Each structure stands twice: as C-alpha cells, then as structure tokens.
Coordinates of C-alpha atoms in Angstrom, one line a residue:
Chain B
M1 CA 8.5 32.3 -83.0
R2 CA 10.4 33.5 -80.0
Y3 CA 11.5 31.0 -77.4
M4 CA 10.1 31.5 -74.0
F5 CA 13.4 30.8 -72.3
A6 CA 17.0 31.6 -73.3
D7 CA 18.8 28.5 -74.5
A8 CA 20.4 27.5 -71.2
P9 CA 17.2 26.7 -69.3
R10 CA 15.8 25.1 -72.3
A11 CA 18.7 22.7 -72.7
T12 CA 18.6 22.0 -68.9
L13 CA 14.9 21.1 -69.1
T14 CA 15.4 18.9 -72.1
A15 CA 18.2 17.1 -70.2
C16 CA 15.8 16.7 -67.2
Y17 CA 13.2 15.1 -69.4
W18 CA 15.6 12.5 -70.9
A19 CA 17.2 11.9 -67.5
F20 CA 13.8 11.2 -66.0
L21 CA 12.9 8.9 -68.9
L22 CA 16.1 7.0 -68.3
Y23 CA 15.3 6.8 -64.6
L24 CA 11.8 5.4 -65.4
L25 CA 13.0 2.8 -67.9
L26 CA 16.4 1.7 -66.5
P27 CA 15.1 -0.5 -63.6
L28 CA 12.5 -2.2 -65.9
T29 CA 15.1 -2.7 -68.6
L30 CA 17.5 -4.3 -66.1
M31 CA 14.6 -6.4 -64.8
M32 CA 13.9 -7.7 -68.3
A33 CA 17.5 -8.3 -69.2
M34 CA 18.0 -10.4 -66.1
S35 CA 15.3 -12.8 -67.2
F36 CA 17.7 -14.1 -69.9
K37 CA 20.5 -14.9 -67.4
D38 CA 21.7 -18.4 -67.5
A39 CA 22.1 -19.0 -63.7
N40 CA 19.6 -19.6 -61.0
F41 CA 20.4 -16.4 -59.0
I42 CA 20.0 -12.7 -59.7
A43 CA 23.3 -10.8 -60.0
F44 CA 25.1 -8.6 -62.5
P45 CA 26.9 -9.0 -64.9
I46 CA 24.6 -11.3 -66.8
G47 CA 27.3 -13.3 -68.7
E48 CA 25.6 -16.3 -70.2
W49 CA 22.2 -15.7 -71.9
T50 CA 19.4 -18.2 -72.2
L51 CA 15.7 -18.6 -72.9
D52 CA 15.2 -21.4 -70.4
W53 CA 13.4 -19.3 -67.8
Y54 CA 10.7 -18.5 -70.3
V55 CA 10.2 -22.2 -71.1
K56 CA 10.1 -22.9 -67.5
V57 CA 7.5 -20.2 -66.8
M58 CA 5.3 -21.3 -69.7
Q59 CA 5.2 -24.8 -68.2
D60 CA 4.6 -23.5 -64.7
K61 CA 1.0 -24.5 -63.9
Q62 CA 0.8 -22.3 -60.9
F63 CA 1.7 -19.2 -63.0
L64 CA -0.8 -20.0 -65.8
E65 CA -3.6 -20.6 -63.2
A66 CA -2.8 -17.3 -61.5
C67 CA -3.0 -15.6 -64.9
L68 CA -6.4 -17.0 -65.6
Y69 CA -7.6 -16.3 -62.1
S70 CA -6.4 -12.6 -62.4
I71 CA -8.0 -12.2 -65.8
M72 CA -11.3 -13.6 -64.6
I73 CA -11.4 -11.3 -61.6
A74 CA -10.5 -8.3 -63.7
A75 CA -13.2 -9.1 -66.2
A76 CA -15.9 -9.4 -63.6
A77 CA -14.8 -6.4 -61.6
T78 CA -14.5 -4.3 -64.9
V79 CA -18.0 -5.2 -66.1
S80 CA -19.6 -4.4 -62.7
A81 CA -17.6 -1.2 -62.2
T82 CA -18.5 0.1 -65.7
V83 CA -22.2 -0.5 -65.2
L84 CA -22.3 1.1 -61.7
G85 CA -19.9 3.9 -62.6
T86 CA -22.0 4.9 -65.7
W87 CA -25.2 4.6 -63.7
I88 CA -23.8 6.9 -61.0
A89 CA -22.6 9.4 -63.6
M90 CA -26.1 9.4 -65.2
L91 CA -27.5 10.3 -61.8
I92 CA -25.0 13.1 -61.2
V93 CA -25.8 14.8 -64.5
A94 CA -29.6 14.2 -64.4
E95 CA -31.6 17.4 -64.4
G96 CA -33.0 18.7 -61.1
I97 CA -30.8 16.6 -58.8
R98 CA -30.2 18.1 -55.4
G99 CA -27.0 17.2 -53.6
R100 CA -25.0 16.6 -56.8
V101 CA -21.8 17.6 -55.0
V102 CA -22.5 15.1 -52.2
I103 CA -23.1 12.3 -54.6
F104 CA -20.0 13.1 -56.5
A105 CA -17.9 13.2 -53.3
L106 CA -19.3 9.8 -52.2
A107 CA -18.6 8.4 -55.6
C108 CA -15.0 9.5 -55.4
L109 CA -14.5 8.4 -51.8
P110 CA -12.8 5.0 -52.5
A111 CA -10.2 6.8 -54.7
V112 CA -9.2 9.1 -51.9
V113 CA -9.0 6.6 -49.1
P114 CA -5.4 5.2 -49.0
G115 CA -5.1 1.7 -50.4
M116 CA -4.3 -0.1 -47.1
I117 CA -7.2 1.5 -45.2
S118 CA -9.6 0.7 -48.1
A119 CA -8.4 -2.9 -47.9
I120 CA -8.8 -3.2 -44.2
S121 CA -12.3 -1.6 -44.2
L122 CA -13.4 -3.9 -47.0
R123 CA -12.1 -6.9 -45.0
I124 CA -14.1 -5.8 -42.0
F125 CA -17.2 -5.1 -44.2
V126 CA -17.0 -8.5 -45.9
S127 CA -16.9 -10.3 -42.5
A128 CA -19.7 -8.1 -41.2
I129 CA -22.0 -9.2 -43.9
D130 CA -20.9 -12.8 -43.5
M131 CA -19.3 -13.1 -46.9
P132 CA -16.4 -15.6 -47.1
T133 CA -13.1 -14.3 -48.3
G134 CA -12.2 -15.5 -51.7
T135 CA -13.1 -14.8 -55.3
A136 CA -16.4 -12.9 -54.7
A137 CA -14.9 -10.7 -52.0
I138 CA -11.9 -9.8 -54.3
I139 CA -14.2 -8.9 -57.2
L140 CA -16.3 -6.7 -54.8
G141 CA -13.2 -5.0 -53.5
H142 CA -11.8 -4.4 -57.0
T143 CA -15.2 -3.0 -58.2
V144 CA -15.3 -0.5 -55.3
H145 CA -11.8 0.6 -56.2
A146 CA -12.6 1.0 -59.9
V147 CA -16.0 2.8 -59.8
P148 CA -14.6 6.3 -59.0
F149 CA -12.4 6.2 -62.1
V150 CA -15.3 5.2 -64.4
V151 CA -17.5 7.9 -62.9
V152 CA -14.9 10.6 -63.6
M153 CA -14.3 9.4 -67.1
A154 CA -18.0 9.1 -67.9
L155 CA -18.7 12.5 -66.4
T156 CA -16.0 14.2 -68.5
R157 CA -17.5 12.8 -71.6
L158 CA -21.1 13.5 -70.6
R159 CA -20.3 17.2 -70.1
T160 CA -19.4 17.6 -73.8
M161 CA -22.6 15.9 -74.9
P162 CA -25.1 18.3 -76.6
G163 CA -28.2 18.3 -74.4
N164 CA -30.6 18.3 -77.3
L165 CA -29.6 14.8 -78.6
V166 CA -31.6 13.1 -75.8
D167 CA -34.4 15.7 -76.2
A168 CA -34.7 14.9 -79.9
A169 CA -34.8 11.1 -79.1
R170 CA -37.6 11.8 -76.6
D171 CA -39.6 13.9 -79.0
L172 CA -39.4 11.1 -81.5
G173 CA -41.0 8.8 -79.0
A174 CA -38.2 7.0 -77.2
D175 CA -38.7 6.5 -73.5
S176 CA -35.9 7.3 -71.1
V177 CA -34.5 3.8 -71.1
V178 CA -34.5 3.6 -74.9
A179 CA -33.0 7.1 -75.2
F180 CA -30.2 6.0 -72.8
F181 CA -29.3 2.9 -74.7
R182 CA -29.7 4.3 -78.2
V183 CA -28.2 7.8 -77.7
T184 CA -26.3 8.4 -74.5
L185 CA -24.5 5.0 -74.3
P186 CA -23.2 5.1 -77.9
Y187 CA -22.0 8.7 -77.2
L188 CA -20.2 7.5 -74.0
G189 CA -18.6 4.6 -75.9
P190 CA -15.0 5.8 -76.3
A191 CA -14.8 7.1 -72.7
L192 CA -16.2 3.8 -71.3
F193 CA -13.8 1.8 -73.4
G194 CA -10.9 3.7 -72.0
G195 CA -12.4 3.4 -68.5
M196 CA -12.8 -0.4 -68.9
I197 CA -9.2 -0.9 -70.0
F198 CA -8.1 1.2 -67.0
C199 CA -10.2 -0.9 -64.7
V200 CA -8.7 -4.1 -66.0
L201 CA -5.2 -2.8 -65.4
L202 CA -6.2 -1.5 -62.0
S203 CA -7.6 -4.9 -61.0
I204 CA -4.7 -7.0 -62.4
D205 CA -2.2 -4.7 -60.6
D206 CA -4.0 -4.6 -57.3
F207 CA -2.1 -6.3 -54.5
V208 CA -3.3 -4.9 -51.1
R209 CA -7.0 -5.5 -51.5
T210 CA -6.4 -9.0 -52.9
F211 CA -4.0 -9.7 -50.0
F212 CA -6.7 -9.0 -47.4
L213 CA -9.7 -10.3 -49.3
G214 CA -8.3 -13.3 -51.0
G215 CA -8.3 -16.9 -50.1
Y216 CA -5.6 -19.5 -50.9
R217 CA -5.8 -19.1 -54.7
P218 CA -3.1 -16.6 -55.7
T219 CA -3.6 -13.9 -58.2
L220 CA -0.7 -12.7 -60.3
P221 CA 0.6 -10.0 -57.9
M222 CA 0.2 -12.4 -55.0
L223 CA 2.2 -15.1 -56.8
I224 CA 5.0 -12.6 -57.7
F225 CA 5.0 -11.3 -54.1
A226 CA 5.3 -14.7 -52.6
K227 CA 8.1 -15.6 -55.0
V228 CA 10.1 -12.4 -54.3
Q229 CA 9.8 -13.0 -50.6
G230 CA 10.6 -16.7 -50.9
G231 CA 14.0 -16.2 -52.6
M232 CA 14.8 -14.7 -56.0
S233 CA 15.7 -16.4 -59.2
P234 CA 15.5 -15.1 -62.8
E235 CA 12.3 -17.1 -63.1
I236 CA 10.5 -14.1 -61.4
N237 CA 12.0 -11.8 -64.0
A238 CA 10.7 -13.9 -66.9
M239 CA 7.3 -14.0 -65.3
A240 CA 7.3 -10.2 -64.6
T241 CA 8.5 -9.5 -68.1
L242 CA 5.7 -11.5 -69.7
V243 CA 3.1 -9.7 -67.5
L244 CA 4.7 -6.3 -68.3
V245 CA 4.7 -6.9 -72.0
V246 CA 1.1 -7.9 -72.1
T247 CA -0.2 -5.1 -69.9
A248 CA 1.8 -2.5 -71.7
A249 CA 0.5 -3.7 -75.0
V250 CA -3.1 -3.5 -73.7
G251 CA -2.5 -0.1 -72.3
L252 CA -0.9 1.2 -75.5
Y253 CA -3.7 -0.3 -77.6
A254 CA -6.3 1.5 -75.4
E255 CA -4.4 4.7 -75.6
F256 CA -4.3 4.4 -79.4
M257 CA -8.0 3.6 -79.7
T258 CA -9.2 6.4 -77.4
R259 CA -7.0 8.9 -79.2
R260 CA -8.4 7.8 -82.6
A261 CA -11.9 8.2 -81.3
R262 CA -11.2 11.6 -79.9
T263 CA -9.7 12.9 -83.2
R264 CA -12.5 11.5 -85.4
Chain Q
M1 CA -32.7 14.1 -53.8
V2 CA -34.5 14.3 -57.0
S3 CA -36.8 17.2 -57.1
T4 CA -38.3 17.8 -60.6
N5 CA -39.4 15.8 -63.5
T6 CA -36.5 15.2 -65.9
T7 CA -38.4 15.2 -69.1
A8 CA -38.9 18.2 -71.3
G9 CA -41.3 18.2 -74.2
Y10 CA -42.6 14.7 -73.4
P11 CA -45.5 13.9 -75.7
A12 CA -48.8 13.6 -73.9
G13 CA -51.2 10.7 -74.6
R14 CA -48.3 8.5 -75.6
E15 CA -50.2 5.4 -74.5
A16 CA -52.3 5.5 -77.7
S17 CA -49.4 5.3 -80.2
V18 CA -46.7 2.8 -79.5
P19 CA -43.5 4.1 -81.2
K20 CA -42.3 2.2 -84.2
Y21 CA -38.6 1.4 -84.4
S22 CA -37.1 0.2 -87.6
T23 CA -34.3 -1.8 -85.9
G24 CA -33.9 -4.8 -83.7
I25 CA -34.5 -2.9 -80.6
A26 CA -38.2 -2.7 -81.6
K27 CA -38.6 -6.3 -80.8
V28 CA -37.5 -5.6 -77.3
V29 CA -39.3 -2.3 -76.7
N30 CA -42.6 -3.5 -78.3
S31 CA -42.6 -6.9 -76.5
A32 CA -45.2 -7.3 -73.8
L33 CA -42.5 -8.2 -71.3
Y34 CA -40.8 -4.9 -71.8
R35 CA -44.0 -2.8 -71.9
Y36 CA -45.5 -4.2 -68.7
T37 CA -42.2 -4.1 -66.7
L38 CA -39.5 -1.6 -67.5
G39 CA -41.7 0.3 -70.0
A40 CA -44.4 0.8 -67.4
V41 CA -41.9 1.9 -64.8
V42 CA -40.5 4.7 -66.9
E43 CA -44.0 5.9 -67.7
T44 CA -44.3 7.4 -64.2
R45 CA -42.1 10.0 -62.7
I46 CA -41.6 8.0 -59.5
G47 CA -40.6 5.0 -61.6
R48 CA -38.0 7.0 -63.5
I49 CA -36.6 8.4 -60.3
I50 CA -36.3 5.0 -58.7
L51 CA -34.7 3.6 -61.9
L52 CA -32.2 6.4 -62.1
A53 CA -31.3 6.8 -58.5
G54 CA -32.0 3.5 -56.8
V55 CA -29.1 1.3 -57.6
P56 CA -26.4 4.1 -57.5
L57 CA -27.6 5.4 -54.1
I58 CA -27.8 1.9 -52.6
W59 CA -24.3 1.2 -54.0
L60 CA -22.8 4.4 -52.7
V61 CA -24.2 4.1 -49.2
M62 CA -23.6 0.4 -48.9
L63 CA -20.2 0.0 -50.4
H64 CA -18.5 3.4 -50.4
V65 CA -19.6 4.5 -47.0
G66 CA -20.5 1.0 -45.5
P67 CA -16.9 -0.3 -45.0
I68 CA -15.7 2.9 -43.3
Y69 CA -18.8 2.8 -41.1
Q70 CA -18.2 -0.8 -40.1
M71 CA -14.6 -0.1 -39.4
L72 CA -15.6 2.7 -37.1
K73 CA -18.2 0.5 -35.4
I74 CA -15.7 -2.3 -34.8
S75 CA -13.0 0.1 -33.5
L76 CA -15.3 1.0 -30.7
T77 CA -16.0 -2.5 -29.5
S78 CA -13.9 -4.7 -27.2
H79 CA -14.1 -8.0 -29.1
Y80 CA -14.4 -8.9 -32.7
P81 CA -15.2 -11.4 -34.2
V82 CA -17.4 -12.1 -31.2
L83 CA -16.7 -15.5 -29.8
P84 CA -19.4 -17.5 -27.9
G85 CA -19.2 -16.8 -24.2
V86 CA -17.5 -13.4 -24.6
E87 CA -19.4 -10.2 -24.0
S88 CA -18.5 -7.4 -26.4
H89 CA -19.1 -3.9 -25.1
F90 CA -18.4 -0.3 -26.1
T91 CA -14.9 1.0 -25.4
L92 CA -12.4 3.6 -26.4
D93 CA -9.5 1.4 -25.3
N94 CA -8.4 0.5 -28.8
Y95 CA -7.6 4.2 -29.4
A96 CA -5.9 4.6 -26.1
I97 CA -3.5 1.7 -26.9
F98 CA -2.0 3.8 -29.7
F99 CA -1.0 6.6 -27.5
R100 CA 0.2 4.4 -24.7
E101 CA 2.9 2.5 -26.7
S102 CA 5.7 4.1 -28.7
L103 CA 5.9 0.8 -30.5
Y104 CA 2.8 1.8 -32.5
F105 CA 3.4 5.6 -32.4
T106 CA 6.8 5.4 -34.1
P107 CA 5.6 3.7 -37.3
L108 CA 2.9 6.2 -37.9
I109 CA 5.4 9.1 -37.5
R110 CA 7.8 7.3 -39.8
S111 CA 5.0 6.8 -42.4
F112 CA 4.3 10.5 -42.4
I113 CA 7.9 11.4 -42.7
F114 CA 8.4 9.0 -45.6
A115 CA 5.3 10.2 -47.3
T116 CA 6.2 13.8 -46.9
I117 CA 9.8 13.4 -48.1
A118 CA 8.6 11.2 -51.1
T119 CA 6.0 13.8 -52.0
A120 CA 8.5 16.7 -51.9
A121 CA 11.1 14.7 -53.8
T122 CA 8.6 13.7 -56.5
L123 CA 7.5 17.4 -56.9
V124 CA 11.0 18.5 -57.4
V125 CA 11.9 15.7 -59.8
V126 CA 8.7 15.8 -61.8
Y127 CA 8.1 19.6 -62.1
P128 CA 10.8 20.3 -64.7
V129 CA 9.7 17.3 -66.7
A130 CA 6.0 18.4 -66.7
Y131 CA 7.1 21.9 -67.6
Y132 CA 9.2 20.6 -70.5
V133 CA 6.4 18.5 -71.9
A134 CA 3.7 21.1 -71.5
K135 CA 5.6 24.2 -72.7
I136 CA 8.8 23.4 -74.6
V137 CA 7.7 20.4 -76.7
R138 CA 5.7 21.5 -79.7
P139 CA 2.0 20.7 -79.4
E140 CA 2.1 17.9 -82.0
G141 CA 4.8 16.1 -80.1
R142 CA 3.3 16.5 -76.7
S143 CA 1.1 13.4 -76.5
K144 CA 4.1 11.3 -77.7
A145 CA 6.4 12.8 -75.1
L146 CA 3.8 12.1 -72.5
L147 CA 3.1 8.6 -73.7
L148 CA 6.8 7.7 -73.4
L149 CA 6.7 8.6 -69.7
L150 CA 3.5 6.6 -69.2
V151 CA 4.7 3.3 -70.6
P152 CA 6.5 2.2 -67.4
F153 CA 3.3 2.7 -65.4
W154 CA 1.5 -0.1 -67.1
A155 CA 4.0 -2.4 -65.3
G156 CA 2.1 -2.4 -62.0
E157 CA 3.1 -1.8 -58.4
L158 CA 4.8 -5.1 -57.7
I159 CA 6.8 -5.4 -60.9
R160 CA 8.1 -1.8 -60.5
T161 CA 9.0 -2.5 -56.9
F162 CA 10.8 -5.7 -57.9
S163 CA 12.7 -3.9 -60.7
V164 CA 14.1 -1.4 -58.1
I165 CA 15.7 -4.4 -56.5
M166 CA 17.7 -5.1 -59.7
L167 CA 19.2 -1.7 -59.5
L168 CA 20.0 -1.5 -55.8
A169 CA 20.8 -5.0 -54.6
N170 CA 24.3 -5.9 -53.4
R171 CA 25.0 -7.5 -56.7
G172 CA 22.7 -5.1 -58.5
A173 CA 23.5 -2.8 -61.4
V174 CA 24.7 0.2 -59.3
N175 CA 27.0 -1.7 -57.0
V176 CA 28.5 -3.8 -59.9
L177 CA 29.1 -0.7 -62.0
L178 CA 30.8 1.1 -59.1
R179 CA 33.0 -1.8 -58.5
E180 CA 33.9 -2.2 -62.1
I181 CA 35.2 1.4 -62.3
G182 CA 37.0 0.9 -59.0
L183 CA 35.2 3.3 -56.8
I184 CA 34.4 0.7 -54.1
D185 CA 35.8 -2.6 -53.0
R186 CA 32.7 -4.1 -51.4
P187 CA 29.1 -3.4 -52.2
I188 CA 27.3 -0.5 -50.5
P189 CA 24.3 -2.0 -48.8
M190 CA 21.5 0.0 -50.3
L191 CA 18.6 -2.5 -50.3
Y192 CA 16.4 -2.8 -47.2
T193 CA 17.3 0.7 -46.0
S194 CA 15.4 4.0 -45.8
F195 CA 17.2 4.9 -49.0
S196 CA 15.8 2.0 -51.1
L197 CA 12.4 2.5 -49.6
G198 CA 12.4 6.2 -50.5
F199 CA 13.8 5.5 -53.9
G200 CA 11.1 2.9 -54.5
L201 CA 8.3 5.1 -53.3
V202 CA 9.3 7.9 -55.6
Y203 CA 9.7 5.5 -58.5
L204 CA 6.2 4.1 -57.8
I205 CA 4.2 7.3 -57.6
C206 CA 5.7 9.9 -59.9
L207 CA 3.0 9.4 -62.4
Y208 CA 0.4 10.7 -60.0
M209 CA 2.4 13.9 -59.8
L210 CA 3.1 14.2 -63.5
L211 CA -0.4 14.3 -64.9
P212 CA -1.9 17.0 -62.6
L213 CA 1.2 19.2 -63.0
Y214 CA 1.2 18.7 -66.8
S215 CA -2.5 19.7 -67.2
A216 CA -2.0 22.8 -64.9
I217 CA 1.1 24.0 -66.6
E218 CA -0.3 23.4 -70.1
K219 CA -3.2 25.8 -69.3
I220 CA -0.8 28.7 -68.6
P221 CA -1.0 31.0 -71.6
S222 CA 2.4 31.3 -73.3
P223 CA 1.9 35.0 -74.3
L224 CA 2.0 35.8 -70.6
L225 CA 5.5 34.5 -70.4
D226 CA 6.5 36.3 -73.6
A227 CA 5.1 39.5 -72.2
A228 CA 7.1 39.1 -69.0
A229 CA 10.2 38.4 -71.0
D230 CA 9.6 41.6 -73.0
L231 CA 9.3 43.6 -69.8
G232 CA 12.7 42.3 -68.8
A233 CA 11.9 39.4 -66.4
G234 CA 14.6 36.8 -66.4
P235 CA 13.8 33.0 -66.4
F236 CA 13.8 32.8 -62.7
T237 CA 11.5 35.7 -62.1
R238 CA 9.1 34.4 -64.8
F239 CA 9.1 31.1 -63.1
R240 CA 8.5 32.5 -59.6
R241 CA 6.0 35.2 -60.6
I242 CA 4.0 33.5 -63.3
V243 CA 4.5 29.7 -63.7
L244 CA 4.6 28.8 -60.1
P245 CA 1.4 30.7 -59.0
L246 CA -0.5 29.6 -62.1
S247 CA 0.3 26.0 -61.6
R248 CA -0.7 26.0 -58.0
D249 CA -3.8 23.8 -58.7
G250 CA -1.7 21.1 -60.2
I251 CA 0.8 21.2 -57.3
V252 CA -2.0 20.9 -54.8
S253 CA -3.8 18.0 -56.4
G254 CA -0.6 16.2 -57.4
C255 CA 0.9 16.5 -53.9
S256 CA -2.3 15.4 -52.2
L257 CA -2.7 12.5 -54.5
V258 CA 0.9 11.4 -54.0
F259 CA 0.8 11.9 -50.3
L260 CA -2.4 9.8 -49.8
T261 CA -1.1 7.1 -52.1
C262 CA 2.2 6.9 -50.3
I263 CA 0.6 6.6 -46.9
G264 CA -1.4 3.6 -48.0
V265 CA 1.4 1.7 -49.8
F266 CA 1.7 -1.8 -48.4
A267 CA 3.7 -4.1 -50.6
T268 CA 6.6 -1.8 -51.4
P269 CA 7.8 -1.2 -47.8
M270 CA 7.6 -5.0 -47.2
L271 CA 9.8 -5.7 -50.2
L272 CA 12.2 -2.8 -50.1
G273 CA 12.3 -1.8 -46.5
G274 CA 14.2 -3.4 -43.6
P275 CA 13.5 -3.9 -39.9
N276 CA 14.2 -0.3 -39.2
T277 CA 11.7 1.0 -41.7
V278 CA 8.5 -0.6 -40.6
L279 CA 5.7 1.6 -41.7
F280 CA 2.2 2.0 -40.3
P281 CA 0.4 -0.2 -42.8
E282 CA 2.5 -3.1 -41.8
T283 CA 1.8 -2.5 -38.1
I284 CA -2.0 -2.4 -38.9
S285 CA -1.7 -5.6 -41.0
G286 CA -0.3 -7.4 -38.0
F287 CA -3.6 -7.0 -36.2
F288 CA -5.5 -8.8 -39.0
H289 CA -3.0 -11.6 -39.8
G290 CA -0.9 -13.7 -37.6
A291 CA -1.5 -15.4 -34.2
S292 CA -2.7 -12.5 -32.1
D293 CA -5.3 -10.9 -34.4
K294 CA -7.1 -8.0 -32.7
W295 CA -9.4 -6.6 -35.2
P296 CA -10.8 -3.7 -33.1
V297 CA -7.3 -2.4 -32.4
G298 CA -6.4 -2.7 -36.1
A299 CA -9.6 -0.9 -37.1
A300 CA -8.9 1.9 -34.6
F301 CA -5.4 2.3 -36.0
A302 CA -6.6 2.4 -39.5
L303 CA -9.0 5.1 -38.6
I304 CA -6.3 7.1 -36.8
M305 CA -4.2 6.9 -40.0
L306 CA -7.1 7.8 -42.3
V307 CA -8.1 10.8 -40.2
T308 CA -4.5 12.2 -39.7
A309 CA -3.7 11.6 -43.4
L310 CA -6.9 13.4 -44.6
I311 CA -6.4 16.3 -42.2
T312 CA -2.8 16.7 -43.3
A313 CA -3.9 16.7 -47.0
A314 CA -6.7 19.2 -46.1
I315 CA -4.3 21.6 -44.3
F316 CA -1.9 21.4 -47.2
M317 CA -4.7 22.2 -49.7
R318 CA -5.9 25.1 -47.6
L319 CA -2.4 26.5 -47.1
V320 CA -1.2 26.2 -50.7
G321 CA -4.4 26.1 -52.6
G322 CA -5.7 29.5 -51.5
K323 CA -9.3 30.0 -52.3
K324 CA -11.7 27.1 -52.1
R325 CA -13.4 25.7 -55.2
S326 CA -16.2 23.3 -55.4
A327 CA -16.0 20.1 -57.4
F328 CA -18.2 21.7 -60.1

C-alpha cells in the first residue's frame, strides 16, 4: 500500500497527535499528583507524599452528601430524559408526520442555546410557574439539557431498523403499544444505554444550570467550585481525583458496552 | 401534524380474537385494566395519535420553547418579580440600557472576541490531530486512538478548569520548571489573565471540534488523495484542493458548536479570568444574584447575547458551509 503523504508530513502529524494527547493529559496528571502532596497548600514541587487527603475526603460528610445528591439528581434526570427523548424520536420517525423538521429542530433547541442562557431562561421559567428552586428545579433543568442528546442517539439507531420488524409484530396481532415494547424498545436498547450513561455524566458535570436553579444543598460541581474559590488545598485535588476516576470508569465501561453491542 | 393512519396491514375485526402471548406480557395485555384503558386507546386512530404525539409535543412546547418565551416576555416588562404596590408595564428600556452603557457593552464584545479566538485556535490545533486519526492511523487502531483522546473529557468542566490552575499558577508546573532551568527569576503571572482564560477555554472545548472534524475527514475517500498524488500534487496542494473542501461540513459544525459553547461558558471565566476579563455571562449573572437584582434587564441581556451568537453562527455557516442542507 502506498502512503498518502511522503514521510515528513506523516511524521509531523504523528507528532501532533502525541503532543495533543500530552496537552490533554498533562494538567489532569498534575492535578492528580498534587492530591498526594503532604502540605496544606498547592505548589510544585511536591516533595513529601501522603495519602492523608484521601482519608480526610472520605470522612468529609459534606463531600459524601454532595456525591449522593448529585447521583440522585443524575438518576432522576436520566430516567425522565430517556423516556421523553425516546418518545420524541418515535414521533419524529412515525409515518405520515408533517413538520418533522420543525419537531426535530425544537427537540434540538436546548443543545444549541448556550449554557448560560439556557440556565437563565430556566430560572425565569421556574419562577414563572411558581416552582421553588431546589431539587425538582435542578432535575427539570438537567432533563431539558439531556433530551436532545437522547433524541439524536435514538434517531440514529431507529434509522437502521428494518421497517418490516414492526409490521410483522402488528400482523401477528400486537397493538402499537405492545409492538413498541416488544420490538422497537429492545432494538433501541444499546443506543439508549449509551444515551443514558451520557445523560448521567452530563448531569453530574453540569454547573451553570445547578448554580441558577439550586438551593443551598450543593451538588458535586457546586462544592468543588465553592472550595476552589474559597482557597485551595490538596483536599480539592483528592476530591476531584476521586470524581474523575469514577466518571472515567463509567464512561469507559459505557464505551466498551456500546462497542460490543455494535459489533455483535 | 399527524395526517394519516400509521398502521399498515392491520387485521380487521380484531375485537373478536384477543391475541395470545406466551410470555409474561400476556398477563398485562389481556388484563381488563389494560384492555379498557391503553388497549382501548390504541384501537382508534385518534387515540394512537394522542398517545404518540401528546406528551412529546407538550414537552417540546412547554419546556424547550417555554423558557425562551418567558425570558422574552420578562425582558419587555419594567418590574419582575412583581412586588405589591408596583405597576409593571411594557417597556423597551431594558434593551436600551445595554446600548447606553459601555460597562455592559464591553463584556459582550470581549465574549465574542474570546469565543472567536478560542474557536480559531481550537480548529488549528485539532485539525491535524483529527486528520491523523481519520487517515493515517490504520482502521483497526482508529477507535483506540480516538478513545485515548476522549478520556480527559469524562473529567467534567470544573475539574478540567481546576487542573489548568495546576499548570499555570505562580507556583504551578510551568513556572517551577522554568525557574528550575534558570530561565526566569520570579514567576510569570499567567493565571487570572486573558492568556489563562484562553488556554482554559481551548482545553475545555476541543472535544467538540474533534468529533465533527474526525467524522468529516474519515468520509473523504483515500483513492482521491492517491489519484491526486499520482497526478503530481504535493501534500500542500492535496490538502488545499481535496481535504479542506471535503471536510467543510465538519469545520462548519465543529466551529459553530465550539463557538456557541464558548459564549455560554460561565464557571471557567470566573475561576481562570481576572478583573480585566469579565465576560458577558458574568455580567448577566449579576442581574440575577446579588443585592441589586434586575431580572428584566438580565433577561434582555441574555436575549441580546443569544440572538447575536446565533446570528454570528448562522452567518459563519452560510459563508463557509456553501449550499444549504436540511436536517434530513
């Protein structure tokens, strides 16, 4: 096989890739390394190493509560976003729908609106319908944010679905609800699984919506933000490292599962 | 919106024979509760349409359009939240404030400049990487090469922003390294400047550029490049005449995505920026938090930002994207 480029551009591009990877990983690696520093301020070089910060973080009630709170919000937002997103996708692919493009554009709207403006408009909306800020408002905001991603993932999968599968189920006597739950939903499975993991990460990561919609109970990003603004110590690094390791593991697991489903 | 019946080959006279299911779902489907509620609804065409379209349309109108509509409504009133004894009336004053005071005008301009520079920088940095993964890495290795680049993005916005501080702080890695090798005596103040903010923005958003570029470049047929090479085109000509035009879709969607994300970033400028780099989101936020909250003004400012950002993205798409394509 002939190479597309002569060797010089090829080598340059390879160097670009590795340099870029280094650029992506270096700050995070430094951040993780700093969590082992045996001093209560952040500065290089690290010198003495310790695990004390992790012990401290694991005993930090505020941190553990924020973790639980974030997970609870993410679970609620993910379930509602998945149901709604799938429903909207089913509407978009239904036969004989007029205004498909309009519905699709509306479904994608929250993904196009910049985060800050989305947060502000949700804050105003929540107060317009007399909903108090706090847990329910955050879940609502995260759901609105996640729905477009579920719609797009479900649509991508639905386009590859053979149309006669549902027809066959209908001929065999299933009504549309049964056909959806027995045929379409299992077919959508892998795409929805990937979508759900994405929603969870999106929700746990979200700062700006939570900042405007939240009450006094901090979620993980709010807690980290408050700590960074309030004066830095390697404790934040230990916290961030723990969060990073868990979310990266979840993300990798999802990637692995969807890939396996795709190749099967 | 729904015009025709969605069922094809639906057996007539189905009432007479209730379908038999061999699995647990039979219990649900054959139960009286199901047959007289949901089962009865899907028997009729109207019922099916309501079941299919009802919830999605209500959700889309209420929660995808509703907040923007409420924001527009409030931006045109004089007082919100309305206090007892105060009359709220229609006004365009909230928009006028923006043009009257440079205090508000400057952050928006700054936001646009930062977003534009960050978008351009991201494009330049990411393009070779996307090209490398899409065209030079062998197909079997591609997803691994891509996955390696995606790992940092599971860290989330705040953690990535925080990690940039490790690199750029006065006693951060770069300054300490430079002092160790004797290039500087005292640390270069990099944090809380335009530089740290730009660096942080690019670090935050490069993934949004990588994926669209990658999928566009991957679609370029390699034989085209081989043919061009056979006809004597050098690497630069091949890039300019083939790769660049054919990856235009990816450039357009990547740049729009990065630009719109950059405009709306809130936490990063607050952690990495300084007093001279206040961006528009922080200005807007001031109208909602703090002692002197003026929601109508904040709503008007948010709308000004939304409209200008979308127009900028649309102009860019039209200029670079060429012919228009629909979503389907």
